[in-house]
XYZ file of C-alpha atoms in Angstrom:
397
model
C -27.746 -19.340 46.606
C -23.849 -20.804 47.296
C -20.894 -18.731 46.217
C -17.402 -20.456 45.982
C -14.636 -18.010 45.024
C -10.826 -18.025 45.821
C -10.799 -20.234 49.205
C -13.939 -18.748 50.549
C -17.418 -20.464 50.699
C -20.745 -18.376 51.316
C -23.995 -19.742 52.021
C -26.507 -16.832 51.826
C -29.942 -17.405 53.488
C -31.833 -14.373 53.175
C -29.832 -11.457 54.531
C -27.248 -13.405 56.750
C -23.962 -14.662 55.330
C -21.655 -17.183 56.588
C -18.251 -18.079 55.752
C -15.988 -21.154 55.668
C -13.013 -22.203 54.212
C -13.094 -23.702 50.652
C -10.059 -24.533 48.283
C -11.641 -23.821 44.803
C -11.528 -21.033 42.345
C -14.809 -21.204 40.693
C -18.003 -19.286 41.222
C -21.611 -21.363 41.171
C -24.556 -19.061 41.144
C -27.629 -20.766 41.884
C -31.173 -19.141 41.010
C -29.577 -17.651 37.646
C -27.785 -14.943 39.773
C -24.209 -14.065 38.689
C -21.619 -12.298 40.443
C -18.206 -11.115 39.338
C -15.483 -13.553 39.805
C -13.957 -11.858 42.812
C -13.393 -12.919 46.460
C -16.884 -11.994 48.504
C -16.115 -10.591 51.893
C -18.167 -9.905 55.075
C -18.195 -6.639 56.955
C -21.013 -6.173 59.343
C -24.017 -6.203 57.301
C -22.365 -5.133 54.072
C -21.236 -7.126 51.204
C -17.911 -5.733 50.023
C -16.330 -7.253 47.068
C -12.431 -7.708 47.290
C -9.856 -8.992 44.711
C -7.310 -10.548 46.985
C -6.355 -14.129 46.473
C -4.263 -15.811 49.037
C -1.451 -17.863 48.209
C -0.462 -19.211 51.553
C -0.569 -23.106 51.402
C -2.107 -23.146 54.687
C -5.776 -21.547 55.849
C -4.265 -19.454 58.710
C -4.203 -16.121 56.511
C -7.706 -16.414 55.224
C -8.993 -17.844 58.918
C -7.360 -14.381 60.576
C -8.891 -12.299 57.787
C -12.321 -13.602 58.105
C -12.252 -13.183 61.746
C -10.846 -9.477 61.307
C -13.605 -8.414 58.850
C -16.147 -10.120 61.057
C -15.021 -7.930 64.056
C -13.735 -10.803 66.097
C -11.269 -9.450 69.023
C -9.465 -12.694 69.052
C -8.687 -12.765 65.404
C -7.546 -9.008 65.280
C -5.011 -9.734 68.402
C -4.084 -12.740 66.348
C -3.386 -10.554 63.260
C -1.594 -8.187 65.246
C 0.780 -10.704 66.697
C 1.390 -11.959 63.059
C 2.605 -8.413 61.743
C 4.588 -7.977 64.865
C 6.854 -11.287 64.113
C 10.176 -11.139 62.418
C 9.993 -14.722 61.284
C 10.542 -14.619 57.400
C 7.428 -16.997 56.787
C 4.868 -14.972 58.908
C 6.068 -11.747 57.513
C 4.844 -13.117 54.086
C 1.655 -14.265 55.386
C 1.578 -10.833 57.372
C 1.811 -8.884 54.177
C -0.682 -11.243 52.333
C -3.207 -10.271 55.216
C -2.476 -6.513 55.086
C -2.977 -6.488 51.435
C -6.465 -8.120 51.673
C -7.471 -6.044 54.738
C -6.235 -2.957 52.677
C -8.415 -4.068 49.476
C -11.463 -4.435 51.746
C -11.297 -1.269 53.216
C -10.738 0.633 49.743
C -13.969 -1.280 48.722
C -15.678 0.372 51.839
C -13.929 3.912 51.262
C -15.136 3.682 47.399
C -18.793 3.216 48.909
C -18.153 6.285 51.291
C -17.525 8.556 48.488
C -13.438 8.098 49.087
C -13.845 9.306 53.015
C -11.702 7.429 55.220
C -13.851 4.976 57.513
C -11.783 5.908 60.890
C -10.333 8.533 62.826
C -6.658 7.985 63.987
C -5.722 9.973 67.221
C -2.419 10.142 68.573
C -1.947 10.924 72.197
C 1.749 11.571 73.900
C 3.368 13.769 76.593
C 5.651 13.347 79.394
C 5.585 10.788 81.747
C 3.028 11.380 84.593
C 0.724 13.338 82.194
C -2.198 10.775 82.932
C -2.428 9.714 79.470
C -3.630 6.214 80.293
C -6.463 7.344 82.543
C -7.326 10.240 79.824
C -7.674 7.431 77.626
C -10.055 5.403 79.527
C -12.114 8.096 80.195
C -12.220 9.271 76.728
C -12.725 5.789 75.542
C -15.679 4.988 77.735
C -17.477 8.236 76.647
C -17.109 7.138 73.040
C -18.119 3.646 73.258
C -21.189 5.060 75.141
C -22.026 7.189 72.110
C -21.986 4.026 69.857
C -18.366 4.117 68.630
C -15.988 1.140 68.539
C -12.577 2.290 69.988
C -8.998 0.659 69.312
C -6.439 1.642 71.528
C -2.705 0.458 70.549
C -0.651 1.301 73.665
C 3.278 1.667 72.576
C 5.304 0.795 75.703
C 9.213 1.014 76.209
C 10.877 -2.341 76.169
C 12.844 -4.206 78.693
C 16.450 -4.827 77.498
C 16.555 -7.909 78.759
C 13.525 -9.828 77.728
C 11.864 -7.451 75.228
C 8.686 -6.956 77.004
C 6.512 -3.958 77.801
C 7.629 -2.225 80.938
C 4.391 -0.151 81.988
C 1.822 -2.246 81.418
C -0.729 0.300 80.108
C -3.422 -2.483 79.622
C -3.584 -2.889 83.240
C -4.462 0.720 83.925
C -7.353 0.712 81.459
C -9.203 -2.063 83.308
C -12.591 -0.654 82.987
C -12.371 0.178 79.152
C -10.654 -3.512 78.333
C -13.948 -5.091 79.649
C -15.752 -2.958 77.178
C -17.090 -5.107 74.417
C -16.917 -2.092 71.939
C -13.143 -1.510 72.903
C -9.847 -3.310 72.001
C -6.408 -2.639 73.733
C -3.172 -3.826 72.618
C 0.234 -3.127 74.483
C 3.031 -3.355 72.299
C 6.612 -3.197 72.976
C 8.555 -0.748 71.235
C 11.334 -3.331 70.801
C 13.822 -0.417 70.944
C 12.414 1.856 68.220
C 13.181 5.213 68.562
C 10.737 7.602 69.824
C 8.641 4.642 71.251
C 6.578 3.692 68.186
C 6.687 0.100 67.320
C 7.874 -0.509 63.683
C 4.588 -2.270 62.998
C 2.218 -0.092 64.849
C 0.867 1.465 61.470
C 0.265 -2.142 60.187
C -1.743 -2.585 63.444
C -3.815 0.487 62.671
C -5.075 -0.794 59.120
C -5.797 -4.159 60.922
C -8.097 -2.589 63.514
C -9.750 -0.270 60.686
C -10.222 -3.582 58.751
C -12.064 -4.891 61.938
C -14.638 -2.042 61.982
C -12.937 0.023 64.871
C -14.078 3.574 63.664
C -11.727 5.658 66.361
C -8.081 4.531 66.690
C -5.848 6.160 69.365
C -2.234 5.566 69.422
C -0.369 6.054 73.104
C 3.372 6.437 73.252
C 5.547 6.824 75.898
C 6.299 10.527 75.027
C 10.163 10.794 75.029
C 10.771 13.512 72.222
C 11.263 11.747 68.916
C 7.785 10.059 69.487
C 5.972 13.090 68.831
C 7.406 13.084 65.150
C 7.152 9.134 64.923
C 3.468 9.192 65.745
C 2.552 12.186 63.899
C 3.456 10.309 60.369
C 0.420 7.623 61.091
C -2.232 9.602 62.732
C -4.654 11.900 61.606
C -4.597 14.355 64.830
C -1.830 14.587 67.188
C -2.802 15.595 70.917
C -0.404 16.446 73.527
C -1.323 15.592 77.043
C 0.510 17.871 79.752
C 0.147 17.686 83.441
C -0.519 21.257 85.216
C 2.583 20.956 87.424
C 5.340 19.053 88.381
C 8.347 20.385 86.385
C 7.578 19.678 82.925
C 6.614 23.405 81.991
C 10.109 23.888 80.100
C 10.047 20.388 78.497
C 6.534 21.100 77.436
C 7.083 24.244 76.047
C 9.918 23.618 73.766
C 8.968 24.402 69.999
C 9.767 21.376 68.710
C 6.993 19.373 70.503
C 4.307 22.217 70.498
C 4.561 22.640 66.973
C 3.500 19.276 66.147
C 0.561 19.050 68.103
C -3.041 19.931 66.905
C -4.600 19.995 69.992
C -3.253 20.359 73.536
C -5.015 19.160 76.880
C -3.796 20.271 80.334
C -4.934 17.113 82.239
C -5.396 16.735 85.769
C -7.374 20.021 86.051
C -9.334 19.210 89.223
C -8.970 19.986 92.747
C -5.583 22.066 94.191
C -4.532 21.598 90.480
C -7.245 23.760 88.969
C -5.559 26.938 89.454
C -2.130 25.596 88.161
C -3.761 23.907 85.357
C -5.578 27.483 84.292
C -2.052 28.856 84.307
C -0.622 26.500 82.202
C -3.553 26.790 79.916
C -2.672 30.423 79.301
C 1.091 29.530 78.883
C 0.668 27.225 76.097
C -1.952 29.336 74.826
C 0.792 32.333 74.460
C 3.496 29.739 73.070
C 1.026 28.827 70.243
C 0.554 32.329 69.033
C 4.301 32.650 68.732
C 4.701 29.688 66.124
C 4.080 29.610 62.312
C 0.868 28.289 61.568
C 0.939 24.660 59.788
C -2.271 24.435 58.713
C -4.657 27.207 56.703
C -7.688 25.528 58.185
C -6.977 24.697 61.421
C -5.423 26.676 64.645
C -4.379 24.322 67.461
C -6.327 24.683 70.508
C -5.535 24.475 74.288
C -7.925 23.063 76.802
C -8.085 21.767 80.470
C -9.624 18.565 81.240
C -9.777 16.074 84.137
C -9.845 12.351 83.440
C -11.164 12.132 87.024
C -14.093 14.344 86.997
C -14.696 13.917 83.464
C -14.856 17.955 83.029
C -13.720 19.242 79.781
C -13.840 15.842 77.754
C -17.022 16.480 75.801
C -15.390 19.936 74.857
C -12.265 18.041 73.878
C -14.095 15.555 71.842
C -15.901 18.228 70.105
C -12.751 19.876 69.267
C -11.482 16.607 67.758
C -14.442 16.187 65.666
C -14.326 19.800 64.353
C -10.647 19.129 63.262
C -11.736 15.729 61.369
C -14.290 17.687 59.767
C -12.628 20.586 58.684
C -9.548 18.082 57.397
C -12.027 15.797 55.551
C -13.964 18.624 53.917
C -10.932 20.138 52.430
C -9.315 16.870 51.144
C -6.167 17.365 53.432
C -6.928 14.519 55.477
C -6.727 12.204 52.398
C -3.694 14.057 51.098
C -1.783 13.472 54.884
C -2.581 9.806 54.825
C -1.063 9.380 51.486
C 2.044 11.284 52.367
C 2.162 9.217 55.613
C 2.126 5.825 53.490
C 4.999 6.872 51.641
C 6.936 7.911 54.976
C 6.531 4.461 56.509
C 7.384 2.747 53.168
C 10.665 4.285 53.601
C 10.839 3.589 57.364
C 10.883 0.041 56.352
C 13.476 0.279 53.900
C 15.724 1.629 56.339
C 14.860 -1.201 58.821
C 15.118 -3.822 56.408
C 18.549 -2.696 54.961
C 19.787 -2.980 58.455
C 18.553 -6.397 58.943
C 20.027 -7.443 55.720
C 23.234 -5.593 56.699
C 23.666 -7.769 59.984
C 22.823 -11.016 58.363
C 25.273 -10.641 55.717
C 27.885 -13.458 55.690
C 30.561 -11.388 54.945
C 29.732 -8.864 57.721
C 28.858 -11.612 60.207
C 32.257 -13.016 59.660
C 34.021 -9.895 60.243
C 32.109 -7.746 62.602
C 33.154 -9.226 65.844
C 37.010 -8.329 64.809
C 36.246 -5.134 63.907
C 34.019 -4.535 66.765
C 37.394 -5.173 68.992
C 39.726 -2.922 67.137
C 37.173 -0.069 67.610
C 36.801 -0.969 71.313
C 40.727 -1.001 71.866
C 41.095 2.138 69.686
C 43.147 0.485 66.673
C 40.382 1.367 64.521
C 38.155 4.902 64.974
C 34.051 4.384 64.678
C 33.947 5.754 61.300
C 36.629 3.514 59.806
C 35.313 0.396 61.417
C 31.806 1.470 59.866
C 33.302 1.973 56.615
C 35.177 -1.398 56.363
C 31.894 -3.204 57.133
C 30.001 -1.279 54.556
C 32.558 -2.143 52.393
C 32.165 -5.958 53.064
C 28.525 -5.480 52.792
C 28.760 -3.945 49.103
C 31.119 -6.652 47.913
C 28.756 -9.332 49.317
C 25.725 -8.129 47.924
C 27.604 -7.335 44.539
C 28.565 -10.972 44.309
C 24.778 -11.953 44.737
C 24.000 -10.198 41.571
């Protein structure tokens, strides 16, 4: 049977489906089998129907989409590069790609009784806590159990080139060679809290590629806990057993966001300090108001080196996921997160529109110099630029 629909040609031989690009918008069904006129998509061995039609003149978006839903890692990497781009044409292509992948995910969730097809985990903590080593040890355990793991490591950026500084991927060499794992290090590009603006879009693409465990690692600089908490199902705080981070870790603003706290490096000479740190965090959690009626945050000690405590930590994560899914809180949480990131994109786009406004561009240099010389206050300078922006926007209308 040959099916042609909205830019996709499918040839069905028994149970196998092969896709090629085809610019036509009709459906031809042989053997008297008639399918609805919607775009067929392939995901693993499942036949998922998606209603998305691509409007791009070229076949780039269609090709990337086909690669993503057939779990090709090079296509996923290309898709994430596309959504990270700030070029207007590529941003338009990225939105088409994301819309198509979201439609595919929605169809998959409907087949799964509305339950999400992935588990999103955020790992954060102070520098030196061993987050990358912990992710590699946990990731290898999960891939050995048959899971597909995607790691999005958000690095701090260089102020000169904008590139990543830490290179987390180079510290997960064993996991990066695993065929069931995908690691993507993205520079934060100055984003407050160390979460790249398009990390949430990258999560969607990873889920579309069939990765059921999504791990987001941040640099852990305070605000990152709040930023990453708005895109994951579970936030895990990783802390070292010693080294002067006790006061930083025990700050209420950080601990109250965590669903699970892992005291890492609990081996050798650090085993006793790790036990003491676990007791301190357990006591701190008792003083905080409960954020959920169905889950009480736990504190565990683990060792990335000896793998001690990792199975227990994963078991706690699964119990959290089960509790949140069964209560319906997981779906509601994701719905709320989507609106949060919509407003984040609005704020960023407004700032971009402000900077590129012709009236602002013509006057910003002069006003900056006046502010620097003390002729104008920063507030007065900002008000002057905002007035120019409003006048320019009004003239366009």
